[in-house]
Amino acid sequence: MPIDATQPYDPNNIFAKILRGEIPSKRVYEDEHALAFHDINPQAPHHILVIPKGPYVSWDDFSAKGSDAEIAGFVRAVGVIAREAGMVEPGYRLLANIGADGGQEVPHLHVHLFAGKRLGPMLMR
Ligand code: 5GP
């Protein structure tokens, strides 16, 4: 079920549990500001999720309330993860769903990295 992006942060959401190590995940990267792991239900040959370590519901929440250090750290981490995964050439797609119309299901900000094939049109028609 898509979420309401303006809801308060739920510390028991699935990605908060992954961050705390209470639920297993296939981690590919971690630093002070970000954690990256493989999506459990990949939509492309390579599908990585990157999440900030702070309690932010969505991109909207993060961009409004995240500190400059958190935002810079997270954005730089996304770039490092894509480069380290070899996605830059031949290319990849970066996507964040926000709220109900965006189709966001997990109420902790996450950026999807898709790669490994021609990804086709940007949106379903
Ligand atoms: P959203 O629709 O919120 O942008 O994307 C949520 C993503 O989280 C989906 O692609 C879904 O497959 C992934 N996901 C949901 N639960 C888990 C989980 O427990 N572990 C991992 N690794 N991915 C999950």
mmCIF file of N, CA and C and ligand atoms in Angstrom:
data_model
loop_
_atom_site.group_PDB
_atom_site.id
_atom_site.type_symbol
_atom_site.label_atom_id
_atom_site.label_comp_id
_atom_site.label_asym_id
_atom_site.label_seq_id
_atom_site.Cartn_x
_atom_site.Cartn_y
_atom_site.Cartn_z
ATOM 1 N N MET A 1 0.845 -1.208 0.000
ATOM 2 C CA MET A 1 0.000 0.000 0.000
ATOM 3 C C MET A 1 0.875 1.252 0.000
ATOM 4 N N PRO A 2 0.643 2.156 -0.947
ATOM 5 C CA PRO A 2 1.409 3.406 -0.920
ATOM 6 C C PRO A 2 1.152 4.198 0.357
ATOM 7 N N ILE A 3 2.157 4.918 0.787
ATOM 8 C CA ILE A 3 2.069 5.653 2.051
ATOM 9 C C ILE A 3 1.744 7.126 1.830
ATOM 10 N N ASP A 4 1.421 7.787 2.920
ATOM 11 C CA ASP A 4 1.268 9.235 2.941
ATOM 12 C C ASP A 4 2.644 9.820 3.312
ATOM 13 N N ALA A 5 3.241 10.576 2.401
ATOM 14 C CA ALA A 5 4.608 11.074 2.628
ATOM 15 C C ALA A 5 4.686 12.107 3.740
ATOM 16 N N THR A 6 3.537 12.584 4.240
ATOM 17 C CA THR A 6 3.581 13.584 5.316
ATOM 18 C C THR A 6 3.382 12.941 6.691
ATOM 19 N N GLN A 7 3.295 11.621 6.734
ATOM 20 C CA GLN A 7 3.084 10.950 8.021
ATOM 21 C C GLN A 7 4.336 11.086 8.893
ATOM 22 N N PRO A 8 4.169 10.997 10.237
ATOM 23 C CA PRO A 8 5.362 11.022 11.098
ATOM 24 C C PRO A 8 6.227 9.784 10.848
ATOM 25 N N TYR A 9 7.515 9.892 11.158
ATOM 26 C CA TYR A 9 8.419 8.765 10.945
ATOM 27 C C TYR A 9 8.066 7.603 11.868
ATOM 28 N N ASP A 10 7.984 6.419 11.293
ATOM 29 C CA ASP A 10 7.690 5.206 12.057
ATOM 30 C C ASP A 10 9.003 4.444 12.282
ATOM 31 N N PRO A 11 9.530 4.431 13.514
ATOM 32 C CA PRO A 11 10.823 3.795 13.754
ATOM 33 C C PRO A 11 10.797 2.275 13.584
ATOM 34 N N ASN A 12 9.614 1.713 13.380
ATOM 35 C CA ASN A 12 9.520 0.263 13.166
ATOM 36 C C ASN A 12 9.285 -0.108 11.710
ATOM 37 N N ASN A 13 9.480 0.852 10.788
ATOM 38 C CA ASN A 13 9.346 0.478 9.370
ATOM 39 C C ASN A 13 10.474 -0.475 8.995
ATOM 40 N N ILE A 14 10.266 -1.192 7.885
ATOM 41 C CA ILE A 14 11.175 -2.291 7.521
ATOM 42 C C ILE A 14 12.613 -1.814 7.283
ATOM 43 N N PHE A 15 12.779 -0.601 6.729
ATOM 44 C CA PHE A 15 14.151 -0.142 6.461
ATOM 45 C C PHE A 15 14.836 0.329 7.749
ATOM 46 N N ALA A 16 14.055 0.815 8.716
ATOM 47 C CA ALA A 16 14.645 1.139 10.028
ATOM 48 C C ALA A 16 15.176 -0.149 10.665
ATOM 49 N N LYS A 17 14.433 -1.241 10.491
ATOM 50 C CA LYS A 17 14.872 -2.533 11.050
ATOM 51 C C LYS A 17 16.124 -3.034 10.321
ATOM 52 N N ILE A 18 16.178 -2.810 9.015
ATOM 53 C CA ILE A 18 17.384 -3.188 8.258
ATOM 54 C C ILE A 18 18.570 -2.358 8.737
ATOM 55 N N LEU A 19 18.351 -1.055 8.942
ATOM 56 C CA LEU A 19 19.431 -0.176 9.432
ATOM 57 C C LEU A 19 19.966 -0.665 10.770
ATOM 58 N N ARG A 20 19.075 -1.095 11.649
ATOM 59 C CA ARG A 20 19.492 -1.556 12.986
ATOM 60 C C ARG A 20 20.008 -2.993 12.967
ATOM 61 N N GLY A 21 19.960 -3.630 11.799
ATOM 62 C CA GLY A 21 20.447 -5.003 11.697
ATOM 63 C C GLY A 21 19.480 -6.023 12.259
ATOM 64 N N GLU A 22 18.209 -5.634 12.463
ATOM 65 C CA GLU A 22 17.216 -6.573 13.020
ATOM 66 C C GLU A 22 16.639 -7.481 11.935
ATOM 67 N N ILE A 23 16.782 -7.036 10.675
ATOM 68 C CA ILE A 23 16.322 -7.820 9.527
ATOM 69 C C ILE A 23 17.511 -7.930 8.579
ATOM 70 N N PRO A 24 17.769 -9.114 8.028
ATOM 71 C CA PRO A 24 18.934 -9.251 7.152
ATOM 72 C C PRO A 24 18.746 -8.531 5.820
ATOM 73 N N SER A 25 19.842 -8.108 5.236
ATOM 74 C CA SER A 25 19.814 -7.532 3.892
ATOM 75 C C SER A 25 21.168 -7.802 3.264
ATOM 76 N N LYS A 26 21.197 -7.764 1.943
ATOM 77 C CA LYS A 26 22.467 -7.948 1.229
ATOM 78 C C LYS A 26 23.085 -6.575 1.042
ATOM 79 N N ARG A 27 23.910 -6.180 2.009
ATOM 80 C CA ARG A 27 24.487 -4.832 2.008
ATOM 81 C C ARG A 27 25.585 -4.711 0.970
ATOM 82 N N VAL A 28 25.624 -3.573 0.295
ATOM 83 C CA VAL A 28 26.697 -3.340 -0.665
ATOM 84 C C VAL A 28 27.554 -2.143 -0.282
ATOM 85 N N TYR A 29 27.065 -1.289 0.631
ATOM 86 C CA TYR A 29 27.818 -0.078 0.980
ATOM 87 C C TYR A 29 27.271 0.481 2.286
ATOM 88 N N GLU A 30 28.178 1.044 3.086
ATOM 89 C CA GLU A 30 27.731 1.749 4.294
ATOM 90 C C GLU A 30 28.760 2.803 4.655
ATOM 91 N N ASP A 31 28.284 3.994 5.003
ATOM 92 C CA ASP A 31 29.156 5.010 5.591
ATOM 93 C C ASP A 31 28.351 5.761 6.652
ATOM 94 N N GLU A 32 28.866 6.915 7.058
ATOM 95 C CA GLU A 32 28.235 7.670 8.149
ATOM 96 C C GLU A 32 26.793 8.071 7.820
ATOM 97 N N HIS A 33 26.526 8.339 6.540
ATOM 98 C CA HIS A 33 25.228 8.919 6.175
ATOM 99 C C HIS A 33 24.314 7.998 5.386
ATOM 100 N N ALA A 34 24.825 6.893 4.874
ATOM 101 C CA ALA A 34 24.022 6.084 3.949
ATOM 102 C C ALA A 34 24.285 4.596 4.113
ATOM 103 N N LEU A 35 23.243 3.833 3.770
ATOM 104 C CA LEU A 35 23.367 2.369 3.696
ATOM 105 C C LEU A 35 22.754 1.938 2.368
ATOM 106 N N ALA A 36 23.407 1.012 1.684
ATOM 107 C CA ALA A 36 22.877 0.497 0.416
ATOM 108 C C ALA A 36 22.798 -1.020 0.483
ATOM 109 N N PHE A 37 21.729 -1.555 -0.097
ATOM 110 C CA PHE A 37 21.526 -3.008 -0.099
ATOM 111 C C PHE A 37 20.689 -3.377 -1.315
ATOM 112 N N HIS A 38 20.728 -4.662 -1.660
ATOM 113 C CA HIS A 38 19.968 -5.128 -2.823
ATOM 114 C C HIS A 38 18.473 -5.147 -2.513
ATOM 115 N N ASP A 39 17.679 -4.724 -3.499
ATOM 116 C CA ASP A 39 16.226 -4.814 -3.364
ATOM 117 C C ASP A 39 15.822 -6.288 -3.323
ATOM 118 N N ILE A 40 14.876 -6.613 -2.460
ATOM 119 C CA ILE A 40 14.451 -8.006 -2.282
ATOM 120 C C ILE A 40 13.679 -8.522 -3.502
ATOM 121 N N ASN A 41 13.141 -7.615 -4.290
ATOM 122 C CA ASN A 41 12.335 -7.993 -5.452
ATOM 123 C C ASN A 41 12.803 -7.168 -6.661
ATOM 124 N N PRO A 42 13.991 -7.524 -7.202
ATOM 125 C CA PRO A 42 14.615 -6.652 -8.203
ATOM 126 C C PRO A 42 13.781 -6.457 -9.464
ATOM 127 N N GLN A 43 13.751 -5.202 -9.911
ATOM 128 C CA GLN A 43 12.993 -4.838 -11.120
ATOM 129 C C GLN A 43 13.911 -4.659 -12.320
ATOM 130 N N ALA A 44 15.201 -4.926 -12.146
ATOM 131 C CA ALA A 44 16.197 -4.839 -13.226
ATOM 132 C C ALA A 44 17.326 -5.778 -12.814
ATOM 133 N N PRO A 45 18.244 -6.118 -13.759
ATOM 134 C CA PRO A 45 19.339 -7.025 -13.382
ATOM 135 C C PRO A 45 20.120 -6.540 -12.159
ATOM 136 N N HIS A 46 20.314 -5.220 -12.050
ATOM 137 C CA HIS A 46 20.916 -4.650 -10.838
ATOM 138 C C HIS A 46 19.911 -3.669 -10.242
ATOM 139 N N HIS A 47 19.544 -3.876 -9.005
ATOM 140 C CA HIS A 47 18.562 -3.011 -8.337
ATOM 141 C C HIS A 47 19.014 -2.839 -6.896
ATOM 142 N N ILE A 48 19.570 -1.671 -6.636
ATOM 143 C CA ILE A 48 20.105 -1.353 -5.304
ATOM 144 C C ILE A 48 19.256 -0.247 -4.690
ATOM 145 N N LEU A 49 19.030 -0.344 -3.390
ATOM 146 C CA LEU A 49 18.342 0.706 -2.642
ATOM 147 C C LEU A 49 19.368 1.434 -1.774
ATOM 148 N N VAL A 50 19.289 2.757 -1.758
ATOM 149 C CA VAL A 50 20.172 3.545 -0.902
ATOM 150 C C VAL A 50 19.301 4.342 0.053
ATOM 151 N N ILE A 51 19.609 4.240 1.341
ATOM 152 C CA ILE A 51 18.802 4.952 2.340
ATOM 153 C C ILE A 51 19.713 5.819 3.209
ATOM 154 N N PRO A 52 19.179 6.979 3.650
ATOM 155 C CA PRO A 52 19.945 7.770 4.614
ATOM 156 C C PRO A 52 19.844 7.106 5.986
ATOM 157 N N LYS A 53 20.811 7.385 6.853
ATOM 158 C CA LYS A 53 20.767 6.766 8.178
ATOM 159 C C LYS A 53 19.790 7.471 9.115
ATOM 160 N N GLY A 54 19.472 8.725 8.821
ATOM 161 C CA GLY A 54 18.559 9.476 9.684
ATOM 162 C C GLY A 54 17.105 9.087 9.436
ATOM 163 N N PRO A 55 16.220 9.498 10.376
ATOM 164 C CA PRO A 55 14.803 9.105 10.321
ATOM 165 C C PRO A 55 13.984 10.023 9.406
ATOM 166 N N TYR A 56 14.068 9.804 8.107
ATOM 167 C CA TYR A 56 13.330 10.637 7.158
ATOM 168 C C TYR A 56 12.340 9.780 6.372
ATOM 169 N N VAL A 57 11.086 10.218 6.340
ATOM 170 C CA VAL A 57 10.026 9.449 5.690
ATOM 171 C C VAL A 57 10.217 9.392 4.181
ATOM 172 N N SER A 58 10.618 10.531 3.621
ATOM 173 C CA SER A 58 10.608 10.641 2.151
ATOM 174 C C SER A 58 11.630 11.674 1.708
ATOM 175 N N TRP A 59 11.766 11.790 0.400
ATOM 176 C CA TRP A 59 12.632 12.839 -0.165
ATOM 177 C C TRP A 59 12.143 14.206 0.293
ATOM 178 N N ASP A 60 10.830 14.361 0.377
ATOM 179 C CA ASP A 60 10.274 15.644 0.822
ATOM 180 C C ASP A 60 10.750 15.971 2.232
ATOM 181 N N ASP A 61 10.615 15.016 3.132
ATOM 182 C CA ASP A 61 11.023 15.177 4.526
ATOM 183 C C ASP A 61 12.526 15.471 4.617
ATOM 184 N N PHE A 62 13.319 14.680 3.894
ATOM 185 C CA PHE A 62 14.785 14.792 3.949
ATOM 186 C C PHE A 62 15.255 16.140 3.412
ATOM 187 N N SER A 63 14.686 16.543 2.276
ATOM 188 C CA SER A 63 15.152 17.793 1.664
ATOM 189 C C SER A 63 14.754 18.998 2.508
ATOM 190 N N ALA A 64 13.682 18.861 3.307
ATOM 191 C CA ALA A 64 13.246 19.969 4.169
ATOM 192 C C ALA A 64 13.991 19.963 5.504
ATOM 193 N N LYS A 65 14.253 18.771 6.069
ATOM 194 C CA LYS A 65 14.744 18.707 7.453
ATOM 195 C C LYS A 65 16.162 18.153 7.610
ATOM 196 N N GLY A 66 16.697 17.524 6.573
ATOM 197 C CA GLY A 66 18.048 16.968 6.684
ATOM 198 C C GLY A 66 19.076 18.082 6.807
ATOM 199 N N SER A 67 20.162 17.808 7.546
ATOM 200 C CA SER A 67 21.232 18.815 7.645
ATOM 201 C C SER A 67 22.004 18.839 6.325
ATOM 202 N N ASP A 68 22.757 19.929 6.118
ATOM 203 C CA ASP A 68 23.580 20.005 4.900
ATOM 204 C C ASP A 68 24.540 18.821 4.838
ATOM 205 N N ALA A 69 25.103 18.437 5.978
ATOM 206 C CA ALA A 69 26.062 17.317 5.987
ATOM 207 C C ALA A 69 25.373 16.009 5.609
ATOM 208 N N GLU A 70 24.153 15.805 6.124
ATOM 209 C CA GLU A 70 23.428 14.563 5.780
ATOM 210 C C GLU A 70 23.074 14.527 4.289
ATOM 211 N N ILE A 71 22.615 15.664 3.784
ATOM 212 C CA ILE A 71 22.203 15.701 2.374
ATOM 213 C C ILE A 71 23.416 15.524 1.458
ATOM 214 N N ALA A 72 24.491 16.253 1.754
ATOM 215 C CA ALA A 72 25.696 16.112 0.924
ATOM 216 C C ALA A 72 26.240 14.691 1.032
ATOM 217 N N GLY A 73 26.274 14.149 2.260
ATOM 218 C CA GLY A 73 26.806 12.803 2.451
ATOM 219 C C GLY A 73 25.994 11.767 1.702
ATOM 220 N N PHE A 74 24.669 11.930 1.733
ATOM 221 C CA PHE A 74 23.800 10.958 1.073
ATOM 222 C C PHE A 74 23.954 11.040 -0.451
ATOM 223 N N VAL A 75 23.923 12.257 -0.975
ATOM 224 C CA VAL A 75 24.028 12.415 -2.438
ATOM 225 C C VAL A 75 25.374 11.875 -2.931
ATOM 226 N N ARG A 76 26.441 12.191 -2.202
ATOM 227 C CA ARG A 76 27.758 11.684 -2.616
ATOM 228 C C ARG A 76 27.802 10.157 -2.519
ATOM 229 N N ALA A 77 27.175 9.599 -1.490
ATOM 230 C CA ALA A 77 27.178 8.139 -1.339
ATOM 231 C C ALA A 77 26.462 7.477 -2.513
ATOM 232 N N VAL A 78 25.339 8.048 -2.947
ATOM 233 C CA VAL A 78 24.620 7.468 -4.093
ATOM 234 C C VAL A 78 25.549 7.417 -5.307
ATOM 235 N N GLY A 79 26.304 8.495 -5.512
ATOM 236 C CA GLY A 79 27.246 8.511 -6.640
ATOM 237 C C GLY A 79 28.329 7.455 -6.501
ATOM 238 N N VAL A 80 28.884 7.332 -5.303
ATOM 239 C CA VAL A 80 29.943 6.336 -5.066
ATOM 240 C C VAL A 80 29.401 4.929 -5.322
ATOM 241 N N ILE A 81 28.213 4.647 -4.827
ATOM 242 C CA ILE A 81 27.630 3.304 -4.952
ATOM 243 C C ILE A 81 27.434 2.951 -6.430
ATOM 244 N N ALA A 82 26.900 3.896 -7.191
ATOM 245 C CA ALA A 82 26.692 3.644 -8.624
ATOM 246 C C ALA A 82 28.029 3.424 -9.330
ATOM 247 N N ARG A 83 29.026 4.246 -8.981
ATOM 248 C CA ARG A 83 30.345 4.080 -9.621
ATOM 249 C C ARG A 83 30.955 2.740 -9.238
ATOM 250 N N GLU A 84 30.905 2.415 -7.946
ATOM 251 C CA GLU A 84 31.525 1.163 -7.492
ATOM 252 C C GLU A 84 30.817 -0.059 -8.074
ATOM 253 N N ALA A 85 29.520 0.086 -8.369
ATOM 254 C CA ALA A 85 28.765 -1.037 -8.951
ATOM 255 C C ALA A 85 28.945 -1.113 -10.464
ATOM 256 N N GLY A 86 29.736 -0.179 -11.034
ATOM 257 C CA GLY A 86 29.998 -0.205 -12.478
ATOM 258 C C GLY A 86 28.809 0.234 -13.310
ATOM 259 N N MET A 87 27.956 1.088 -12.731
ATOM 260 C CA MET A 87 26.721 1.465 -13.428
ATOM 261 C C MET A 87 26.873 2.681 -14.348
ATOM 262 N N VAL A 88 27.927 3.457 -14.165
ATOM 263 C CA VAL A 88 27.985 4.755 -14.856
ATOM 264 C C VAL A 88 28.071 4.561 -16.367
ATOM 265 N N GLU A 89 28.868 3.607 -16.765
ATOM 266 C CA GLU A 89 28.931 3.230 -18.179
ATOM 267 C C GLU A 89 28.552 1.758 -18.228
ATOM 268 N N PRO A 90 27.466 1.345 -18.770
ATOM 269 C CA PRO A 90 26.646 1.978 -19.803
ATOM 270 C C PRO A 90 25.444 2.803 -19.317
ATOM 271 N N GLY A 91 25.311 3.077 -18.041
ATOM 272 C CA GLY A 91 24.238 3.948 -17.594
ATOM 273 C C GLY A 91 23.301 3.288 -16.604
ATOM 274 N N TYR A 92 22.556 4.115 -15.912
ATOM 275 C CA TYR A 92 21.628 3.605 -14.899
ATOM 276 C C TYR A 92 20.487 4.589 -14.703
ATOM 277 N N ARG A 93 19.517 4.181 -13.913
ATOM 278 C CA ARG A 93 18.389 5.053 -13.574
ATOM 279 C C ARG A 93 18.319 5.205 -12.056
ATOM 280 N N LEU A 94 18.067 6.446 -11.647
ATOM 281 C CA LEU A 94 17.955 6.770 -10.226
ATOM 282 C C LEU A 94 16.524 7.244 -10.001
ATOM 283 N N LEU A 95 15.862 6.695 -8.988
ATOM 284 C CA LEU A 95 14.443 6.999 -8.819
ATOM 285 C C LEU A 95 14.071 7.016 -7.333
ATOM 286 N N ALA A 96 13.265 7.977 -6.954
ATOM 287 C CA ALA A 96 12.704 7.982 -5.592
ATOM 288 C C ALA A 96 11.199 8.182 -5.709
ATOM 289 N N ASN A 97 10.438 7.281 -5.135
ATOM 290 C CA ASN A 97 8.985 7.418 -5.099
ATOM 291 C C ASN A 97 8.613 8.189 -3.839
ATOM 292 N N ILE A 98 7.687 9.125 -3.983
ATOM 293 C CA ILE A 98 7.274 9.947 -2.843
ATOM 294 C C ILE A 98 5.758 9.918 -2.724
ATOM 295 N N GLY A 99 5.274 9.403 -1.593
ATOM 296 C CA GLY A 99 3.842 9.449 -1.303
ATOM 297 C C GLY A 99 2.992 8.558 -2.186
ATOM 298 N N ALA A 100 1.694 8.759 -2.061
ATOM 299 C CA ALA A 100 0.727 7.857 -2.691
ATOM 300 C C ALA A 100 0.817 7.862 -4.215
ATOM 301 N N ASP A 101 0.779 9.031 -4.837
ATOM 302 C CA ASP A 101 0.841 9.068 -6.299
ATOM 303 C C ASP A 101 2.202 8.605 -6.810
ATOM 304 N N GLY A 102 3.245 8.810 -5.998
ATOM 305 C CA GLY A 102 4.569 8.327 -6.386
ATOM 306 C C GLY A 102 4.705 6.821 -6.250
ATOM 307 N N GLY A 103 3.795 6.195 -5.498
ATOM 308 C CA GLY A 103 3.843 4.744 -5.309
ATOM 309 C C GLY A 103 4.813 4.315 -4.222
ATOM 310 N N GLN A 104 5.142 5.224 -3.282
ATOM 311 C CA GLN A 104 6.062 4.868 -2.202
ATOM 312 C C GLN A 104 5.391 3.887 -1.241
ATOM 313 N N GLU A 105 6.091 2.788 -0.935
ATOM 314 C CA GLU A 105 5.517 1.776 -0.044
ATOM 315 C C GLU A 105 6.217 1.711 1.307
ATOM 316 N N VAL A 106 7.507 2.018 1.337
ATOM 317 C CA VAL A 106 8.233 1.938 2.608
ATOM 318 C C VAL A 106 8.476 3.367 3.108
ATOM 319 N N PRO A 107 8.050 3.677 4.349
ATOM 320 C CA PRO A 107 8.108 5.058 4.823
ATOM 321 C C PRO A 107 9.456 5.461 5.426
ATOM 322 N N HIS A 108 10.537 5.100 4.742
ATOM 323 C CA HIS A 108 11.884 5.603 5.050
ATOM 324 C C HIS A 108 12.491 5.926 3.696
ATOM 325 N N LEU A 109 12.928 7.179 3.509
ATOM 326 C CA LEU A 109 13.454 7.581 2.196
ATOM 327 C C LEU A 109 14.388 6.534 1.602
ATOM 328 N N HIS A 110 14.157 6.198 0.354
ATOM 329 C CA HIS A 110 15.077 5.318 -0.358
ATOM 330 C C HIS A 110 15.147 5.748 -1.810
ATOM 331 N N VAL A 111 16.361 5.656 -2.347
ATOM 332 C CA VAL A 111 16.599 5.909 -3.763
ATOM 333 C C VAL A 111 16.869 4.560 -4.407
ATOM 334 N N HIS A 112 16.181 4.309 -5.508
ATOM 335 C CA HIS A 112 16.412 3.082 -6.278
ATOM 336 C C HIS A 112 17.496 3.345 -7.320
ATOM 337 N N LEU A 113 18.426 2.412 -7.468
ATOM 338 C CA LEU A 113 19.379 2.431 -8.576
ATOM 339 C C LEU A 113 19.085 1.199 -9.423
ATOM 340 N N PHE A 114 18.742 1.441 -10.695
ATOM 341 C CA PHE A 114 18.453 0.347 -11.631
ATOM 342 C C PHE A 114 19.516 0.340 -12.713
ATOM 343 N N ALA A 115 19.988 -0.841 -13.100
ATOM 344 C CA ALA A 115 20.977 -0.935 -14.170
ATOM 345 C C ALA A 115 21.018 -2.358 -14.706
ATOM 346 N N GLY A 116 21.809 -2.520 -15.772
ATOM 347 C CA GLY A 116 22.057 -3.866 -16.290
ATOM 348 C C GLY A 116 21.318 -4.187 -17.563
ATOM 349 N N LYS A 117 20.509 -3.275 -18.055
ATOM 350 C CA LYS A 117 19.843 -3.447 -19.338
ATOM 351 C C LYS A 117 19.295 -2.090 -19.785
ATOM 352 N N ARG A 118 18.870 -2.014 -21.042
ATOM 353 C CA ARG A 118 18.163 -0.806 -21.484
ATOM 354 C C ARG A 118 16.850 -0.738 -20.708
ATOM 355 N N LEU A 119 16.655 0.333 -19.972
ATOM 356 C CA LEU A 119 15.541 0.378 -19.029
ATOM 357 C C LEU A 119 14.222 0.827 -19.638
ATOM 358 N N GLY A 120 14.264 1.291 -20.871
ATOM 359 C CA GLY A 120 13.005 1.603 -21.544
ATOM 360 C C GLY A 120 12.432 2.942 -21.119
ATOM 361 N N PRO A 121 11.147 3.164 -21.427
ATOM 362 C CA PRO A 121 10.525 4.457 -21.147
ATOM 363 C C PRO A 121 10.581 4.789 -19.663
ATOM 364 N N MET A 122 10.624 6.076 -19.367
ATOM 365 C CA MET A 122 10.780 6.520 -17.983
ATOM 366 C C MET A 122 9.578 6.124 -17.130
ATOM 367 N N LEU A 123 8.372 6.222 -17.717
ATOM 368 C CA LEU A 123 7.159 5.898 -16.978
ATOM 369 C C LEU A 123 6.293 4.949 -17.787
ATOM 370 N N MET A 124 5.516 4.124 -17.047
ATOM 371 C CA MET A 124 4.553 3.251 -17.687
ATOM 372 C C MET A 124 3.513 4.105 -18.415
ATOM 373 N N ARG A 125 3.121 3.676 -19.603
ATOM 374 C CA ARG A 125 2.155 4.507 -20.335
ATOM 375 C C ARG A 125 0.756 3.942 -20.250
HETATM 376 P P1 5GP B 1 8.940 1.914 -2.991
HETATM 377 O O1 5GP B 1 7.760 1.400 -3.750
HETATM 378 O O2 5GP B 1 8.605 2.299 -1.580
HETATM 379 O O3 5GP B 1 9.682 2.993 -3.733
HETATM 380 O O4 5GP B 1 9.973 0.722 -2.955
HETATM 381 C C1 5GP B 1 10.106 -0.155 -1.890
HETATM 382 C C2 5GP B 1 11.105 -1.209 -2.318
HETATM 383 O O5 5GP B 1 11.544 -1.890 -1.169
HETATM 384 C C3 5GP B 1 10.504 -2.258 -3.264
HETATM 385 O O6 5GP B 1 11.270 -2.270 -4.471
HETATM 386 C C4 5GP B 1 10.622 -3.557 -2.477
HETATM 387 O O7 5GP B 1 10.939 -4.666 -3.283
HETATM 388 C C5 5GP B 1 11.718 -3.242 -1.479
HETATM 389 N N1 5GP B 1 11.618 -3.976 -0.220
HETATM 390 C C6 5GP B 1 10.489 -4.095 0.546
HETATM 391 N N2 5GP B 1 10.750 -4.819 1.641
HETATM 392 C C7 5GP B 1 12.071 -5.138 1.579
HETATM 393 C C8 5GP B 1 12.932 -5.883 2.434
HETATM 394 O O8 5GP B 1 12.558 -6.388 3.491
HETATM 395 N N3 5GP B 1 14.238 -6.010 2.039
HETATM 396 C C9 5GP B 1 14.704 -5.458 0.886
HETATM 397 N N4 5GP B 1 15.986 -5.664 0.598
HETATM 398 N N5 5GP B 1 13.911 -4.764 0.053
HETATM 399 C C10 5GP B 1 12.611 -4.596 0.396
#
